[in-house]
Amino acid sequence: MGEHTVASFDEELGHVDRLIRDMGDLAGAMVGASIRALLASDNALAQRVISDDAIMDARQRELDDRAITLIAKRQPMAQDLRAVLGAIRMAGDLERIGDLAKNIAKRVSAVGQSATPRDLSHSIDAMAQLVLVQVHGVVDKYVAREPQALQSLRADDEKIDVKYTAVFRELLTYMMEDPRNITACTHLLFCAKNLERIGDHVTNIAENAYFVMTGSQLPSNRPKFDETTQAVSPE
Amino acid sequence: MGEHTVASFDEELGHVDRLIRDMGDLAGAMVGASIRALLASDNALAQRVISDDAIMDARQRELDDRAITLIAKRQPMAQDLRAVLGAIRMAGDLERIGDLAKNIAKRVSAVGQSATPRDLSHSIDAMAQLVLVQVHGVVDKYVAREPQALQSLRADDEKIDVKYTAVFRELLTYMMEDPRNITACTHLLFCAKNLERIGDHVTNIAENAYFVMTGSQLPSNRPKFDETTQAVSPE
């Protein structure tokens, strides 16, 4: 295969990259807005996140179509093919992040205004800020082609898991203190779990991005770990 | 492209189908075992589900490799390419079902023996049975090439959502009755949510399977709907 064909393939992969950049920006905006809506009981903002999800779905379809056309037209060899499939997978994870942000937004009205004590809001916000740094970071490192940075980024997912465990325990404590908190806290529990799952999707994206860039797997896969599955009491 | 090439492509897609069949059987077995482990507090069975997940991951890698080789070797046109990508996506959803079963299994020890009243066990089991019918059904209809059956199968996901809402409310009630139930009920809440998410993955698989078989989208996409996101009180 000549230089020219390879360059064209890279050019077309560049179009796919721009769509990933767009989807990443939208995913970050949706996650940020869903948490602001949750902590400020802002139903209008929540509604916008819910409707943004349709834009995200359209972007993913666009990327899929472009990727399929690219494969059909360029007939890439196995390595390039894996790069395109990697991009399709990254788009899939970004779309799932949008879904999870939408799910947080849909819980805003059920959580309501009364039930979130300041300490708890602070913990959830701190967790969300970590998640946001990861979502923006993974797309930046991919677009800038910085495979090594993805390794430390993936390692940072552990910080989200630690925060999630703390929020989980805090929520159980509030529920035990006063049964009237249970409904709202249950929804907040799912919101926190969604943030933790967004972190897992960032990890998937980092692994696919690394593979697209380097053709090899990110070394020493960190096992995903939600230690609250073992939590017997909130202490 | 001659008849012969087309037949070979179909033959190789047949190999991919057998892997999907295997993954579907394993997914069903894992979901069934995780719920039996949960309801009987069977830690050994839970451990088996957790280790089965590695087999599932290996099957998915095998399918991915085979699908990529198939594309690289056969250079299929857009329609066939979409069929292969559809199979890759189906495998992705089956792998996620395995992950969710593993997550249920990991909660078995935290839920413990004491905290599950008979009514609640019954509700969770009824929900799990619906989910199992769906998991087995979607793979059967795909392998048997019965696209029309997928339409009613997708519609049945609504029954799972209805059960989930009932279990969700029941769990909130138990938590409010006695704070000592909160920790166990929280884990059961995540288990029920995992079952509901398995139902969503079955819906994704049905949509991809329909597309692989017919080349067109399943008509009138039912929007995924978790109505507990709106639940303000358990009533």
mmCIF file of C-alpha atoms in Angstrom, chain B residues 71-171:
data_model
loop_
_atom_site.group_PDB
_atom_site.id
_atom_site.type_symbol
_atom_site.label_atom_id
_atom_site.label_comp_id
_atom_site.label_asym_id
_atom_site.label_seq_id
_atom_site.Cartn_x
_atom_site.Cartn_y
_atom_site.Cartn_z
ATOM 1 C CA ILE B 71 -13.333 -8.117 7.746
ATOM 2 C CA ALA B 72 -9.634 -7.958 6.808
ATOM 3 C CA LYS B 73 -9.789 -11.175 4.766
ATOM 4 C CA ARG B 74 -13.200 -10.843 3.094
ATOM 5 C CA GLN B 75 -13.246 -7.048 2.716
ATOM 6 C CA PRO B 76 -17.043 -7.048 2.926
ATOM 7 C CA MET B 77 -19.211 -4.309 1.469
ATOM 8 C CA ALA B 78 -21.042 -1.866 3.739
ATOM 9 C CA GLN B 79 -24.057 -4.118 4.433
ATOM 10 C CA ASP B 80 -22.016 -7.205 5.379
ATOM 11 C CA LEU B 81 -19.656 -4.989 7.319
ATOM 12 C CA ARG B 82 -22.556 -3.726 9.378
ATOM 13 C CA ALA B 83 -23.542 -7.340 10.100
ATOM 14 C CA VAL B 84 -20.065 -8.083 11.464
ATOM 15 C CA LEU B 85 -20.033 -4.875 13.506
ATOM 16 C CA GLY B 86 -23.505 -5.840 14.773
ATOM 17 C CA ALA B 87 -22.087 -9.167 15.971
ATOM 18 C CA ILE B 88 -19.193 -7.356 17.698
ATOM 19 C CA ARG B 89 -21.736 -5.128 19.455
ATOM 20 C CA MET B 90 -23.891 -8.096 20.501
ATOM 21 C CA ALA B 91 -20.800 -9.695 22.033
ATOM 22 C CA GLY B 92 -20.112 -6.417 23.850
ATOM 23 C CA ASP B 93 -23.592 -6.436 25.391
ATOM 24 C CA LEU B 94 -23.279 -10.110 26.396
ATOM 25 C CA GLU B 95 -19.962 -9.354 28.061
ATOM 26 C CA ARG B 96 -21.613 -6.490 29.972
ATOM 27 C CA ILE B 97 -24.370 -8.872 31.115
ATOM 28 C CA GLY B 98 -21.617 -11.125 32.496
ATOM 29 C CA ASP B 99 -20.120 -8.100 34.316
ATOM 30 C CA LEU B 100 -23.485 -7.243 35.869
ATOM 31 C CA ALA B 101 -23.984 -10.856 37.020
ATOM 32 C CA LYS B 102 -20.499 -10.715 38.535
ATOM 33 C CA ASN B 103 -21.430 -7.502 40.321
ATOM 34 C CA ILE B 104 -24.513 -9.227 41.812
ATOM 35 C CA ALA B 105 -22.300 -12.146 42.892
ATOM 36 C CA LYS B 106 -19.853 -9.756 44.575
ATOM 37 C CA ARG B 107 -22.691 -8.388 46.716
ATOM 38 C CA VAL B 108 -23.720 -11.834 48.053
ATOM 39 C CA SER B 109 -21.498 -11.696 51.139
ATOM 40 C CA ALA B 110 -22.490 -8.093 51.981
ATOM 41 C CA VAL B 111 -26.229 -8.897 51.798
ATOM 42 C CA GLY B 112 -25.779 -11.863 54.134
ATOM 43 C CA GLN B 113 -28.418 -14.270 55.297
ATOM 44 C CA SER B 114 -30.571 -12.365 57.705
ATOM 45 C CA ALA B 115 -31.872 -9.377 55.846
ATOM 46 C CA THR B 116 -33.986 -10.727 52.972
ATOM 47 C CA PRO B 117 -37.642 -11.248 53.910
ATOM 48 C CA ARG B 118 -39.467 -13.938 51.941
ATOM 49 C CA ASP B 119 -41.722 -11.487 50.053
ATOM 50 C CA LEU B 120 -38.723 -9.576 48.839
ATOM 51 C CA SER B 121 -36.827 -12.734 47.790
ATOM 52 C CA HIS B 122 -39.892 -13.732 45.851
ATOM 53 C CA SER B 123 -40.091 -10.378 44.043
ATOM 54 C CA ILE B 124 -36.386 -10.378 43.158
ATOM 55 C CA ASP B 125 -36.594 -13.968 41.986
ATOM 56 C CA ALA B 126 -39.634 -13.215 39.810
ATOM 57 C CA MET B 127 -37.772 -10.289 38.250
ATOM 58 C CA ALA B 128 -34.698 -12.470 37.666
ATOM 59 C CA GLN B 129 -36.794 -15.181 35.982
ATOM 60 C CA LEU B 130 -38.184 -12.618 33.516
ATOM 61 C CA VAL B 131 -34.653 -11.402 32.813
ATOM 62 C CA LEU B 132 -33.425 -14.987 32.237
ATOM 63 C CA VAL B 133 -36.219 -15.680 29.733
ATOM 64 C CA GLN B 134 -35.115 -12.551 27.862
ATOM 65 C CA VAL B 135 -31.399 -13.395 27.879
ATOM 66 C CA HIS B 136 -31.986 -16.934 26.597
ATOM 67 C CA GLY B 137 -34.705 -15.778 24.207
ATOM 68 C CA VAL B 138 -32.708 -13.102 22.433
ATOM 69 C CA VAL B 139 -29.845 -15.477 21.610
ATOM 70 C CA ASP B 140 -32.275 -18.236 20.512
ATOM 71 C CA LYS B 141 -34.106 -15.879 18.144
ATOM 72 C CA TYR B 142 -30.822 -14.631 16.731
ATOM 73 C CA VAL B 143 -29.364 -18.093 16.123
ATOM 74 C CA ALA B 144 -32.704 -19.346 14.697
ATOM 75 C CA ARG B 145 -32.904 -16.219 12.501
ATOM 76 C CA GLU B 146 -36.369 -15.153 13.669
ATOM 77 C CA PRO B 147 -36.348 -11.370 13.341
ATOM 78 C CA GLN B 148 -40.080 -10.932 13.950
ATOM 79 C CA ALA B 149 -39.842 -12.678 17.327
ATOM 80 C CA LEU B 150 -37.291 -10.056 18.402
ATOM 81 C CA GLN B 151 -39.915 -7.363 18.210
ATOM 82 C CA SER B 152 -42.178 -8.910 20.860
ATOM 83 C CA LEU B 153 -39.107 -9.875 22.884
ATOM 84 C CA ARG B 154 -38.026 -6.248 22.990
ATOM 85 C CA ALA B 155 -41.524 -5.203 24.026
ATOM 86 C CA ASP B 156 -41.297 -7.627 26.977
ATOM 87 C CA ASP B 157 -38.519 -5.539 28.515
ATOM 88 C CA GLU B 158 -41.309 -3.372 29.855
ATOM 89 C CA LYS B 159 -42.381 -6.217 32.172
ATOM 90 C CA ILE B 160 -38.907 -6.166 33.713
ATOM 91 C CA ASP B 161 -39.144 -2.429 34.264
ATOM 92 C CA VAL B 162 -42.510 -2.850 35.999
ATOM 93 C CA LYS B 163 -41.040 -5.537 38.302
ATOM 94 C CA TYR B 164 -38.023 -3.359 38.992
ATOM 95 C CA THR B 165 -40.221 -0.461 40.063
ATOM 96 C CA ALA B 166 -42.108 -2.793 42.432
ATOM 97 C CA VAL B 167 -38.866 -4.195 43.927
ATOM 98 C CA PHE B 168 -37.468 -0.668 44.293
ATOM 99 C CA ARG B 169 -40.517 0.454 46.269
ATOM 100 C CA GLU B 170 -40.503 -2.703 48.381
ATOM 101 C CA LEU B 171 -36.854 -2.140 49.269
#
